[in-house]
Coordinates of C-alpha atoms in Angstrom, one line a residue:
Chain A
M305 CA 19.6 -8.4 16.0
P306 CA 16.3 -8.9 18.1
A307 CA 14.7 -5.7 19.0
P308 CA 15.0 -4.3 22.5
S309 CA 12.6 -5.8 25.0
D310 CA 12.5 -2.9 27.3
G311 CA 10.1 0.1 26.9
P312 CA 6.4 0.0 26.1
L313 CA 4.9 -2.7 23.9
V314 CA 2.5 -1.8 20.9
S315 CA -0.3 -3.1 23.0
D316 CA 0.6 -0.5 25.9
L317 CA -0.1 2.2 23.6
S318 CA -3.3 3.8 21.7
E319 CA -3.2 4.2 18.0
D320 CA -2.6 7.9 18.4
G321 CA 0.3 7.3 21.0
L322 CA 2.1 5.0 18.7
L323 CA 1.4 7.6 15.7
A324 CA 2.7 10.3 18.0
R325 CA 5.8 8.5 18.6
I326 CA 6.4 7.6 14.6
F327 CA 5.4 10.8 12.9
P328 CA 8.3 13.0 13.9
L329 CA 10.7 10.5 12.6
L330 CA 9.4 10.5 9.0
P331 CA 10.6 12.9 6.3
L332 CA 8.4 15.5 4.8
G333 CA 9.9 15.3 1.4
D334 CA 10.8 17.8 -1.3
D335 CA 7.7 17.4 -3.3
T336 CA 5.0 17.0 -0.6
E337 CA 2.4 19.9 -1.0
L338 CA 0.4 18.7 1.7
A339 CA 1.8 16.5 4.5
P340 CA 0.1 13.5 6.3
G341 CA -2.7 14.4 8.7
D342 CA -5.5 14.9 6.5
D343 CA -7.7 12.2 4.7
A344 CA -5.0 12.1 2.2
A345 CA -1.6 13.8 1.3
V346 CA -0.9 15.8 -1.9
V347 CA 2.3 15.2 -3.8
S348 CA 3.5 17.5 -6.5
A349 CA 3.7 15.8 -10.1
R350 CA 5.1 18.4 -12.3
D351 CA 5.9 16.0 -15.1
G352 CA 2.0 15.7 -15.4
R353 CA 2.4 11.9 -14.7
F354 CA 3.5 9.8 -11.7
V355 CA 5.0 6.4 -11.6
V356 CA 3.4 3.9 -8.8
T357 CA 4.6 0.6 -7.5
T358 CA 3.7 -1.4 -4.2
D359 CA 5.5 -4.2 -2.4
V360 CA 4.7 -6.0 0.7
L361 CA 7.0 -7.5 3.3
V362 CA 5.7 -10.3 5.5
E363 CA 7.3 -11.5 8.7
D364 CA 8.4 -15.1 8.6
R365 CA 8.0 -14.8 4.9
H366 CA 10.3 -12.2 3.7
F367 CA 12.3 -11.5 7.0
R368 CA 12.5 -12.8 10.7
R369 CA 12.5 -10.6 13.5
A370 CA 15.2 -12.6 15.1
W371 CA 17.4 -11.7 12.3
S372 CA 16.1 -8.1 11.2
S373 CA 15.9 -5.2 13.2
G374 CA 12.9 -2.7 12.7
E375 CA 15.2 -0.4 11.2
D376 CA 16.5 -3.1 8.9
V377 CA 13.0 -3.9 7.6
G378 CA 12.1 -0.1 7.2
R379 CA 15.3 0.3 5.0
R380 CA 14.5 -2.7 3.1
A381 CA 10.8 -1.9 2.5
A382 CA 11.9 1.4 1.3
V383 CA 14.6 0.4 -1.1
Q384 CA 12.7 -2.3 -2.7
N385 CA 10.0 0.1 -3.7
L386 CA 12.2 3.0 -4.6
A387 CA 14.3 0.5 -6.8
D388 CA 11.0 -0.2 -8.7
V389 CA 10.6 3.3 -9.4
A390 CA 14.3 4.0 -10.3
A391 CA 13.8 1.2 -12.7
M392 CA 11.3 3.0 -14.7
G393 CA 14.0 5.7 -15.1
A394 CA 12.0 8.0 -12.4
R395 CA 13.1 10.0 -9.6
P396 CA 11.6 8.7 -6.4
T397 CA 9.3 11.3 -4.8
S398 CA 7.1 9.7 -2.1
L399 CA 5.8 6.8 -0.3
V400 CA 2.9 5.7 1.8
V401 CA 3.2 2.6 4.3
A402 CA 0.4 0.4 5.7
L403 CA 1.6 -1.4 8.7
V404 CA 0.2 -4.4 10.6
I405 CA 1.7 -5.2 13.8
P406 CA 1.1 -7.7 16.7
G407 CA 0.4 -6.2 20.2
D408 CA 3.3 -7.7 21.7
L409 CA 5.8 -6.1 19.3
P410 CA 8.0 -3.5 21.3
A411 CA 7.1 0.2 20.3
S412 CA 10.8 0.7 19.9
W413 CA 10.6 -1.9 16.8
V414 CA 8.0 0.2 15.0
E415 CA 10.2 3.6 15.6
G416 CA 13.2 1.7 14.4
L417 CA 11.2 0.8 11.3
A418 CA 10.2 4.6 10.7
R419 CA 13.8 5.2 11.2
G420 CA 14.8 2.8 8.6
L421 CA 12.4 4.3 6.1
A422 CA 13.6 7.8 6.9
A423 CA 17.3 6.7 6.5
E424 CA 16.6 5.7 2.9
C425 CA 14.1 8.4 1.8
E426 CA 15.5 11.4 3.5
P427 CA 18.7 11.7 1.6
L428 CA 16.8 11.4 -1.7
G429 CA 14.2 14.2 -0.7
V430 CA 11.5 11.5 -0.7
G431 CA 8.8 12.0 1.7
V432 CA 6.9 9.5 3.7
V433 CA 3.4 11.0 3.1
G434 CA 1.0 8.6 4.6
G435 CA 0.2 5.5 6.5
D436 CA -2.2 3.4 8.2
L437 CA -1.7 1.2 11.3
S438 CA -3.4 -2.0 12.3
G439 CA -3.2 -5.0 14.6
G440 CA -2.4 -8.3 13.3
P441 CA -0.9 -11.6 14.0
V442 CA 2.5 -10.8 12.2
V443 CA 4.2 -7.7 11.0
V444 CA 3.4 -6.9 7.5
V445 CA 4.9 -3.7 5.7
A446 CA 3.2 -2.8 2.5
V447 CA 4.8 0.4 0.9
T448 CA 3.6 2.2 -2.1
A449 CA 6.2 4.5 -3.9
H450 CA 6.0 7.2 -6.3
G451 CA 8.3 8.9 -8.7
D452 CA 8.6 11.6 -11.3
L453 CA 9.8 11.1 -14.9
G454 CA 11.0 14.5 -15.3
G455 CA 9.5 14.6 -18.8
R456 CA 11.1 11.5 -20.1
A457 CA 9.4 8.3 -21.3
P458 CA 9.2 5.5 -18.8
V459 CA 11.9 2.9 -19.5
L460 CA 10.1 -0.3 -20.2
R461 CA 11.3 -3.9 -20.0
S462 CA 10.1 -4.1 -23.6
G463 CA 12.5 -1.8 -25.5
A464 CA 15.6 -3.9 -25.8
R465 CA 16.8 -4.1 -29.4
P466 CA 19.3 -6.8 -31.1
G467 CA 22.7 -5.2 -30.9
D468 CA 22.2 -3.1 -27.5
V469 CA 24.6 -3.7 -24.8
V470 CA 23.2 -5.3 -21.5
A471 CA 24.4 -3.4 -18.4
H472 CA 24.1 -4.0 -14.9
A473 CA 24.5 -1.6 -11.7
G474 CA 24.7 -2.9 -8.3
V475 CA 25.7 -6.1 -6.7
A476 CA 24.5 -9.8 -7.8
G477 CA 24.3 -12.6 -5.2
W478 CA 25.2 -10.7 -2.2
S479 CA 21.7 -10.8 -0.5
A480 CA 21.4 -14.7 -1.4
A481 CA 24.8 -15.2 0.3
G482 CA 23.9 -13.1 3.2
L483 CA 20.8 -14.9 3.7
A484 CA 22.5 -18.4 3.4
L485 CA 24.9 -17.3 6.3
L486 CA 21.9 -16.2 8.5
H487 CA 20.2 -19.7 7.6
A488 CA 23.5 -21.3 8.4
G489 CA 23.7 -19.4 11.8
R490 CA 27.4 -18.4 10.4
T491 CA 26.9 -14.6 10.3
E492 CA 30.3 -14.0 12.0
L493 CA 32.0 -15.3 8.7
D494 CA 30.9 -12.1 6.6
R495 CA 28.8 -9.3 8.2
E496 CA 29.1 -7.2 5.1
L497 CA 27.1 -9.9 3.2
V498 CA 24.6 -10.3 5.9
G499 CA 24.1 -6.6 5.8
A500 CA 23.6 -6.8 2.0
H501 CA 20.6 -9.0 2.7
L502 CA 19.1 -7.1 5.6
R503 CA 19.5 -3.8 4.3
P504 CA 20.2 -4.0 0.5
V505 CA 21.8 -0.9 -1.3
A506 CA 20.2 -0.1 -4.7
P507 CA 21.8 2.1 -7.1
L508 CA 18.8 4.3 -7.0
G509 CA 20.5 7.4 -9.0
A510 CA 21.4 4.9 -11.7
G511 CA 17.8 4.7 -12.8
P512 CA 17.3 8.2 -14.0
A513 CA 20.8 8.4 -15.0
A514 CA 20.3 5.3 -17.4
A515 CA 17.0 7.0 -18.7
A516 CA 18.9 10.2 -19.5
A517 CA 21.9 8.0 -21.3
G518 CA 19.2 6.6 -23.6
A519 CA 18.3 3.1 -22.0
T520 CA 16.2 1.2 -24.2
A521 CA 14.9 -1.1 -21.4
M522 CA 15.5 -1.7 -17.8
L523 CA 14.1 -3.4 -14.7
D524 CA 15.0 -3.9 -11.0
V525 CA 16.7 -7.2 -10.2
S526 CA 14.8 -8.5 -7.4
D527 CA 14.1 -12.1 -8.5
G528 CA 17.5 -13.1 -9.5
M529 CA 19.8 -12.2 -12.5
L530 CA 18.5 -15.0 -14.7
R531 CA 14.9 -14.7 -13.8
D532 CA 14.9 -10.9 -14.5
A533 CA 17.0 -11.0 -17.6
G534 CA 14.5 -13.6 -19.0
R535 CA 11.6 -11.1 -18.1
L536 CA 13.6 -8.4 -20.2
A537 CA 14.3 -10.7 -22.9
R538 CA 10.6 -11.8 -23.1
A539 CA 9.0 -8.5 -22.9
S540 CA 11.4 -7.3 -25.5
G541 CA 11.0 -10.5 -27.8
V542 CA 14.8 -10.7 -28.0
G543 CA 17.6 -13.0 -26.7
V544 CA 20.0 -11.9 -24.0
E545 CA 23.6 -13.0 -23.8
L546 CA 25.4 -12.7 -20.5
D547 CA 29.1 -13.0 -20.0
S548 CA 30.0 -14.7 -16.8
A549 CA 33.2 -12.8 -16.7
A550 CA 31.2 -9.7 -16.0
F551 CA 30.5 -10.9 -12.7
T552 CA 33.9 -12.1 -11.9
G553 CA 34.0 -9.2 -9.1
D554 CA 30.8 -10.6 -7.7
L555 CA 32.1 -14.3 -7.6
E556 CA 35.2 -13.6 -6.2
R557 CA 33.7 -11.6 -3.3
L558 CA 31.4 -14.6 -2.5
R559 CA 33.8 -17.4 -3.1
A560 CA 35.1 -17.8 0.4
V561 CA 31.6 -18.1 2.1
A562 CA 30.5 -20.2 -0.7
G563 CA 33.4 -22.5 0.0
V564 CA 32.7 -22.6 3.6
L565 CA 28.8 -23.3 3.2
G566 CA 29.5 -25.8 0.4
V567 CA 27.7 -23.8 -2.3
V568 CA 28.7 -22.8 -5.8
A569 CA 29.0 -18.9 -5.7
E570 CA 27.7 -18.5 -9.4
R571 CA 24.4 -19.8 -8.1
W572 CA 24.1 -16.9 -5.7
V573 CA 25.1 -14.4 -8.6
L574 CA 22.8 -15.8 -11.3
D575 CA 19.7 -16.6 -9.3
G576 CA 20.1 -15.0 -6.1
G577 CA 17.1 -12.3 -5.4
E578 CA 16.7 -9.3 -3.6
D579 CA 19.9 -7.4 -4.5
H580 CA 17.9 -4.7 -6.1
G581 CA 20.4 -4.0 -8.7
L582 CA 19.4 -2.4 -12.1
L583 CA 19.7 -4.6 -15.3
A584 CA 19.3 -2.1 -18.4
T585 CA 20.0 -2.2 -22.2
F586 CA 21.7 0.6 -24.1
P587 CA 22.4 1.2 -27.7
A588 CA 25.9 -0.2 -28.9
G589 CA 28.3 2.6 -28.3
S590 CA 26.6 4.4 -25.3
V591 CA 28.7 5.7 -22.9
L592 CA 27.3 3.8 -19.8
P593 CA 26.4 5.9 -16.6
E594 CA 28.1 5.0 -13.5
P595 CA 28.1 2.6 -11.9
F596 CA 26.5 0.6 -15.0
R597 CA 28.8 -1.8 -16.4
A598 CA 28.5 -4.2 -19.5
V599 CA 27.4 -7.7 -18.6
G600 CA 26.3 -8.8 -22.1
R601 CA 24.4 -8.1 -25.4
V602 CA 21.2 -8.3 -26.9
V603 CA 20.5 -10.8 -29.9
A604 CA 17.9 -11.5 -31.9
A605 CA 18.3 -15.3 -31.8
G606 CA 16.7 -17.4 -28.8
E607 CA 13.6 -14.8 -28.4
G608 CA 12.7 -14.7 -24.8
T609 CA 15.8 -16.8 -23.5
V610 CA 19.0 -15.9 -21.6
R611 CA 22.3 -17.7 -22.4
V612 CA 25.3 -17.4 -20.2
D613 CA 28.6 -17.8 -22.1
G614 CA 26.4 -19.0 -25.0
V615 CA 24.9 -21.9 -23.1
P616 CA 21.3 -21.6 -22.6
A617 CA 20.5 -20.9 -18.9
P618 CA 18.4 -23.6 -17.2
A619 CA 14.7 -22.8 -17.1
R620 CA 15.1 -21.4 -13.6
S621 CA 12.6 -19.8 -11.6
G622 CA 14.5 -17.6 -9.4
W623 CA 12.5 -16.4 -6.3
D624 CA 8.8 -17.2 -6.2
H625 CA 7.7 -15.0 -3.0
F626 CA 4.5 -16.7 -3.0
A627 CA 5.7 -20.2 -2.8
G628 CA 6.9 -21.7 0.3
Chain B
M331 CA -21.4 -15.8 2.8
P332 CA -18.3 -18.1 3.0
A333 CA -16.4 -18.6 -0.2
P334 CA -16.9 -21.6 -2.2
S335 CA -14.7 -24.5 -1.1
D336 CA -14.7 -26.0 -4.4
G337 CA -11.9 -25.0 -7.1
P338 CA -8.4 -24.8 -6.5
L339 CA -6.5 -23.2 -3.3
V340 CA -4.2 -20.4 -3.4
S341 CA -1.3 -23.0 -2.5
D342 CA -2.3 -25.3 -5.8
L343 CA -1.3 -22.3 -8.0
S344 CA 1.9 -20.8 -8.7
E345 CA 2.1 -16.8 -8.0
D346 CA 2.1 -16.3 -11.9
G347 CA -1.0 -18.6 -12.2
L348 CA -2.8 -16.7 -9.5
L349 CA -2.0 -13.5 -10.9
A350 CA -3.1 -14.7 -14.4
R351 CA -6.5 -15.2 -12.8
I352 CA -6.7 -11.9 -11.3
F353 CA -5.2 -9.4 -14.0
P354 CA -7.9 -9.9 -16.5
L355 CA -10.6 -8.9 -13.7
L356 CA -9.0 -5.5 -12.9
P357 CA -10.1 -2.2 -14.7
L358 CA -7.2 -0.4 -16.4
G359 CA -8.7 3.2 -15.7
D360 CA -9.3 6.3 -17.6
D361 CA -6.0 8.0 -16.6
T362 CA -3.8 5.2 -16.7
E363 CA -0.8 5.7 -19.1
L364 CA 1.2 2.6 -18.5
A365 CA -0.7 -0.5 -17.3
P366 CA 0.7 -3.2 -14.7
G367 CA 3.3 -5.5 -15.9
D368 CA 6.5 -3.5 -15.5
D369 CA 8.5 -2.3 -12.4
A370 CA 5.7 0.3 -11.8
A371 CA 2.7 1.8 -13.6
V372 CA 2.2 5.4 -15.0
V373 CA -0.8 7.5 -14.1
S374 CA -1.6 10.8 -15.7
A375 CA -1.6 13.8 -13.0
R376 CA -2.8 16.6 -15.4
D377 CA -3.3 18.8 -12.2
G378 CA 0.4 18.5 -11.6
R379 CA -0.2 17.2 -8.3
F380 CA -1.9 14.1 -7.0
V381 CA -3.6 12.9 -3.8
V382 CA -2.6 9.8 -2.2
T383 CA -4.0 7.8 0.8
T384 CA -3.5 4.3 2.1
D385 CA -5.6 2.0 4.1
V386 CA -5.2 -1.6 5.3
L387 CA -7.9 -4.3 6.0
V388 CA -7.0 -7.1 8.2
E389 CA -8.8 -10.5 8.6
D390 CA -10.4 -10.9 12.0
R391 CA -9.8 -7.3 12.7
H392 CA -11.9 -5.5 10.1
F393 CA -13.6 -8.3 8.5
R394 CA -14.1 -11.9 9.1
R395 CA -14.2 -14.6 6.1
A396 CA -17.3 -16.2 7.6
W397 CA -19.2 -12.9 7.2
S398 CA -17.6 -11.3 4.2
S399 CA -16.9 -12.8 0.7
G400 CA -13.9 -11.9 -1.2
E401 CA -16.1 -9.5 -3.3
D402 CA -17.1 -7.8 -0.2
V403 CA -13.9 -7.3 1.0
G404 CA -12.6 -6.0 -2.2
R405 CA -15.5 -3.5 -2.5
R406 CA -14.9 -2.5 1.2
A407 CA -11.0 -2.0 0.6
A408 CA -11.6 0.2 -2.7
V409 CA -14.6 2.2 -0.9
Q410 CA -12.7 3.2 2.2
N411 CA -9.8 4.4 0.0
L412 CA -11.7 6.2 -2.7
A413 CA -13.6 7.9 0.2
D414 CA -10.4 9.3 1.6
V415 CA -9.4 10.6 -1.9
A416 CA -13.2 12.2 -2.5
A417 CA -12.8 13.7 1.1
M418 CA -9.9 15.8 -0.3
G419 CA -12.3 17.1 -3.0
A420 CA -10.4 15.1 -5.6
R421 CA -11.5 12.7 -8.3
P422 CA -10.1 9.0 -7.7
T423 CA -7.9 7.9 -10.6
S424 CA -6.1 4.8 -9.4
L425 CA -5.3 2.4 -6.8
V426 CA -2.6 -0.3 -6.3
V427 CA -3.2 -3.4 -3.8
A428 CA -0.9 -5.4 -1.7
L429 CA -2.2 -8.6 -0.9
V430 CA -1.3 -11.1 1.6
I431 CA -3.2 -14.4 1.6
P432 CA -2.8 -17.9 3.3
G433 CA -2.3 -20.9 1.2
D434 CA -5.4 -22.5 2.1
L435 CA -7.7 -19.7 0.8
P436 CA -9.7 -20.7 -2.1
A437 CA -8.4 -19.1 -5.3
S438 CA -12.0 -18.1 -6.1
W439 CA -11.9 -15.9 -3.1
V440 CA -9.2 -13.8 -4.3
E441 CA -10.8 -13.7 -7.9
G442 CA -13.8 -12.4 -5.9
L443 CA -11.7 -9.8 -4.2
A444 CA -10.6 -8.7 -7.8
R445 CA -14.2 -8.5 -8.8
G446 CA -14.9 -6.3 -5.9
L447 CA -12.2 -3.9 -6.5
A448 CA -13.3 -3.7 -10.2
A449 CA -17.1 -3.3 -9.2
E450 CA -15.9 -0.1 -7.3
C451 CA -13.4 1.2 -9.5
E452 CA -14.6 0.6 -13.2
P453 CA -17.8 2.7 -13.0
L454 CA -15.6 5.7 -11.8
G455 CA -12.9 5.2 -14.4
V456 CA -10.4 4.2 -11.6
G457 CA -7.7 1.7 -12.7
V458 CA -6.4 -0.9 -10.4
V459 CA -2.6 -0.3 -11.8
G460 CA -0.4 -2.3 -9.6
G461 CA -0.3 -4.9 -7.0
D462 CA 1.9 -7.4 -5.0
L463 CA 1.0 -10.7 -3.5
S464 CA 2.5 -12.8 -0.8
G465 CA 1.6 -15.6 1.4
G466 CA 1.0 -15.2 5.1
P467 CA -1.2 -16.3 8.0
V468 CA -4.1 -14.0 7.7
V469 CA -5.6 -12.0 4.8
V470 CA -4.4 -8.4 4.5
V471 CA -5.5 -6.1 1.8
A472 CA -3.4 -3.0 1.8
V473 CA -4.9 -0.4 -0.9
T474 CA -3.2 2.7 -1.8
A475 CA -5.6 5.2 -4.0
H476 CA -4.8 8.3 -6.0
G477 CA -6.8 11.2 -7.1
D478 CA -6.7 14.5 -9.2
L479 CA -7.8 17.6 -7.8
G480 CA -8.7 19.3 -11.3
G481 CA -6.9 22.5 -10.6
R482 CA -8.8 23.1 -7.0
A483 CA -7.1 23.5 -3.6
P484 CA -7.6 20.3 -1.7
V485 CA -10.4 20.7 1.0
L486 CA -8.7 20.3 4.3
R487 CA -10.1 19.3 7.8
S488 CA -8.7 22.8 9.0
G489 CA -10.8 25.3 7.2
A490 CA -14.1 25.4 8.9
R491 CA -15.2 28.8 9.9
P492 CA -17.6 30.1 12.4
G493 CA -20.8 30.6 10.7
D494 CA -20.3 27.9 8.2
V495 CA -23.1 25.3 7.7
V496 CA -22.1 21.6 8.7
A497 CA -23.4 19.2 6.3
H498 CA -23.2 15.5 5.9
A499 CA -23.5 13.1 2.7
G500 CA -24.2 9.6 3.2
V501 CA -25.8 7.3 5.9
A502 CA -24.9 7.4 9.6
G503 CA -24.6 4.3 11.8
W504 CA -25.9 1.8 9.3
S505 CA -22.5 -0.1 9.1
A506 CA -22.6 -0.2 13.1
A507 CA -25.9 -1.6 13.0
G508 CA -25.2 -3.8 10.3
L509 CA -22.2 -5.3 12.2
A510 CA -24.3 -5.6 15.4
L511 CA -26.7 -7.8 13.5
L512 CA -23.6 -10.1 12.4
H513 CA -22.3 -10.3 15.8
A514 CA -25.8 -11.1 17.2
G515 CA -26.2 -13.8 14.5
R516 CA -29.7 -12.1 13.5
T517 CA -28.6 -11.0 9.9
E518 CA -32.2 -12.0 8.7
L519 CA -33.6 -9.1 10.7
D520 CA -32.2 -6.4 8.2
R521 CA -30.1 -7.6 5.4
E522 CA -29.7 -4.0 3.9
L523 CA -28.2 -3.0 7.2
V524 CA -25.7 -5.9 7.1
G525 CA -25.0 -5.2 3.3
A526 CA -24.1 -1.4 4.8
H527 CA -21.4 -3.1 6.9
L528 CA -20.1 -5.4 4.4
R529 CA -20.1 -3.3 1.2
P530 CA -20.5 0.6 2.2
V531 CA -21.7 2.8 -0.3
A532 CA -19.8 6.2 -0.3
P533 CA -21.0 9.3 -1.8
L534 CA -17.9 9.4 -3.7
G535 CA -19.0 12.0 -6.4
A536 CA -20.1 14.3 -3.6
G537 CA -16.6 15.0 -2.7
P538 CA -15.4 16.8 -5.7
A539 CA -18.8 18.5 -5.9
A540 CA -18.5 19.8 -2.5
A541 CA -15.2 21.3 -3.6
A542 CA -16.6 22.9 -6.4
A543 CA -19.4 24.2 -4.2
G544 CA -17.0 26.0 -2.1
A545 CA -16.7 23.7 0.9
T546 CA -14.4 25.1 3.4
A547 CA -13.7 21.8 5.1
M548 CA -14.4 18.3 4.6
L549 CA -13.4 14.6 5.8
D550 CA -14.6 10.9 5.5
V551 CA -16.7 9.6 8.4
S552 CA -14.8 6.5 8.9
D553 CA -14.6 6.5 12.7
G554 CA -17.9 7.8 13.7
M555 CA -19.9 11.2 13.4
L556 CA -18.9 12.6 16.9
R557 CA -15.2 11.5 16.6
D558 CA -14.7 12.9 12.9
A559 CA -16.6 16.1 13.7
G560 CA -14.2 16.4 16.8
R561 CA -11.3 16.0 14.3
L562 CA -12.7 18.8 12.1
A563 CA -13.4 20.8 15.2
R564 CA -9.9 20.6 16.5
A565 CA -8.1 21.1 12.9
S566 CA -10.2 24.0 12.3
G567 CA -10.2 25.7 15.8
V568 CA -14.0 25.8 15.9
G569 CA -16.7 24.4 17.6
V570 CA -19.3 22.1 16.0
E571 CA -22.9 22.1 16.8
L572 CA -24.8 19.1 15.3
D573 CA -28.7 19.0 15.4
S574 CA -29.9 15.4 16.3
A575 CA -33.0 16.1 14.2
A576 CA -31.0 16.1 11.1
F577 CA -30.5 12.4 11.5
T578 CA -34.0 11.5 11.9
G579 CA -34.0 9.5 9.0
D580 CA -31.1 7.3 9.9
L581 CA -32.5 6.9 13.6
E582 CA -36.0 5.9 12.2
R583 CA -34.2 3.4 9.8
L584 CA -32.2 1.7 12.6
R585 CA -34.7 2.0 15.4
A586 CA -36.5 -1.5 14.9
V587 CA -33.2 -3.2 14.8
A588 CA -32.0 -1.1 17.8
G589 CA -34.9 -2.4 19.7
V590 CA -34.3 -6.1 18.7
L591 CA -30.8 -5.9 20.0
G592 CA -31.5 -3.8 23.0
V593 CA -29.4 -0.8 21.7
V594 CA -29.9 2.9 21.6
A595 CA -29.9 3.7 17.7
E596 CA -28.3 7.2 18.6
R597 CA -25.3 5.6 19.6
W598 CA -24.8 3.9 16.3
V599 CA -25.5 7.2 14.3
L600 CA -23.4 9.4 16.6
D601 CA -20.3 6.7 17.4
G602 CA -20.5 4.1 14.5
G603 CA -17.7 3.7 12.3
E604 CA -17.2 2.8 8.6
D605 CA -20.2 4.5 7.2
H606 CA -17.9 6.4 4.9
G607 CA -20.2 9.4 4.4
L608 CA -18.5 12.7 3.8
L609 CA -18.8 15.7 6.6
A610 CA -18.2 19.0 5.3
T611 CA -18.7 22.8 6.0
F612 CA -19.7 25.4 3.6
P613 CA -20.2 29.0 4.0
A614 CA -23.7 29.9 5.3
G615 CA -26.3 30.4 2.4
S616 CA -24.2 28.0 0.1
V617 CA -26.6 25.7 -2.1
L618 CA -25.6 22.2 -0.8
P619 CA -24.5 19.8 -3.7
E620 CA -26.5 16.5 -3.7
P621 CA -26.7 14.5 -1.4
F622 CA -25.2 17.0 1.4
R623 CA -28.0 18.1 3.7
A624 CA -27.5 20.4 6.9
V625 CA -26.7 18.6 9.9
G626 CA -25.4 21.7 12.1
R627 CA -23.2 24.8 12.2
V628 CA -20.0 25.9 13.0
V629 CA -19.5 28.3 15.9
A630 CA -16.3 30.1 17.8
A631 CA -17.2 28.7 21.0
G632 CA -16.1 25.5 22.5
E633 CA -13.1 25.3 20.1
G634 CA -12.0 21.8 19.4
T635 CA -15.5 20.3 20.7
V636 CA -18.6 18.9 19.4
R637 CA -22.1 19.5 20.8
V638 CA -25.2 17.7 20.1
D639 CA -28.4 19.9 20.4
G640 CA -26.4 22.2 22.6
V641 CA -25.3 19.3 24.9
P642 CA -21.3 18.7 24.8
A643 CA -20.8 15.4 23.5
P644 CA -19.1 13.0 25.7
A645 CA -15.6 12.5 25.1
R646 CA -15.8 9.4 23.0
S647 CA -13.4 7.7 21.2
G648 CA -15.3 6.3 18.4
W649 CA -13.3 3.4 16.6
D650 CA -9.9 2.8 17.5
H651 CA -8.7 0.5 14.7
F652 CA -5.7 -0.4 16.5
A653 CA -7.2 -1.2 19.9
G654 CA -8.7 -4.7 20.5

């Protein structure tokens, strides 16, 4: 989905002129006490604390303009940051965006980016409360997101205890499958999976719900199920046992495309990054909040390791955003 | 000050390997409730609100690696964001950093950047509480900074009233003069001015002090005295009268270098960006907190405009970070 080539380029506009096109598209947010326009914004933090995380997307590393529209990139930049906030058990309140753009980028691409940010933020009452803009050789979108814990303790990676249920909310492997379709030039095979890569849907509401339901540990599955389960296992000093049967739905969903591309679907499910689901642990017998489903259990043995159906998972690295 | 070429390059290390070099260099901060390492950090906000601002530095736009060491860039990235927090009257508490780096960058440059951030943050009790790292074609440093208002109202740009004193804290024109020396290849003429460009020193404590002293308006002078005074004038719906005599100290400091380079020093003082001083207004008769000094007054006439010694300032644009 290349950006439309009509309309002015970024280099045809002044910084103020470009900002004047973007600002009206951005949501104010329910917790914004002072909107952008001064040296800084002011966001309420009734909890007396705030959660903060930052993630950056770089053109030709994390996305290609030939594949992703500005709106796609805006949505993804928002979702991956909001998912990190949700993974602490917090309700997202606000984000700020530092944007680097080449002069030959259509201004409409930047407007699309703003619309993509707004599309993810506005329904949640999240405000886009600040930004900075610079020229540069490639598009870089650095988002910082904030959230409110609502009086609860943050849900860390380190709280899993032997006997806990391991639960997952969201899809597994869909983003990797969509990316494989894009690389293969076969997007017509399954546009839903392509969309799952370009515009991942994270179960953001499940984060605070998990915290309220007593989740003992939680993280955003951004780098692959095995890699992120391994992080939880190491941080908590426990073993994580996953049941591949729990991912039958994802495996069946991906099997046809995997067959055409000559890939084992299980690899996408276990190693694929950027789905932005939530992996959490709950005390045994907990009623899991929707849409969490049990995918395994926490054990004392095999501290810091992950087993799938009792077999040690290979020491896989999943995604290394910095490599390549 | 080119980075040393010995030691490993970024591409010689894994993401985790590079992070392991950086993390120990970063300060935790007095207000950090949960340090980096989970999906997000947690920062206290006892005020029940937080101030937030973001600014990005792009290689070959805002700095050159041939001129700036990693530590210089880290210091500047911290200061320009902390100055925005201070300009709201807030005490900075924390920042996060999204960093894009080419693979052929020496790892020592990145360590220098971390040391530069730490050098500005640690003395203030400010924590570097999060980050993200990606490869990319040029260095991009996107910092988001947060502050605490301590129960006071934020000091906006819009609160200046006719009769107020206009006051300035910090230097004016030094950064522009230093940049001119770098461009001219004459850094030996005045290394202090070059340093004022590479590692600007902002009067950060003066921001909360101004708020406590009853400042009616305030902003960070990042884009030049005239341009930023014009913003204050427009936001407040007032005229701003500046007295050039108030800048005699800066003018005399810059005159020798200006003479050699064939520049009118007044232009640096009035139009030069990136000094990161604070421009504020106070009710007449206020005792100005150190190091503020009176530089003019607010008038009802000439709404939205700036006069210098009674003469309308040309409609100058100062810095446009996006242009060029």
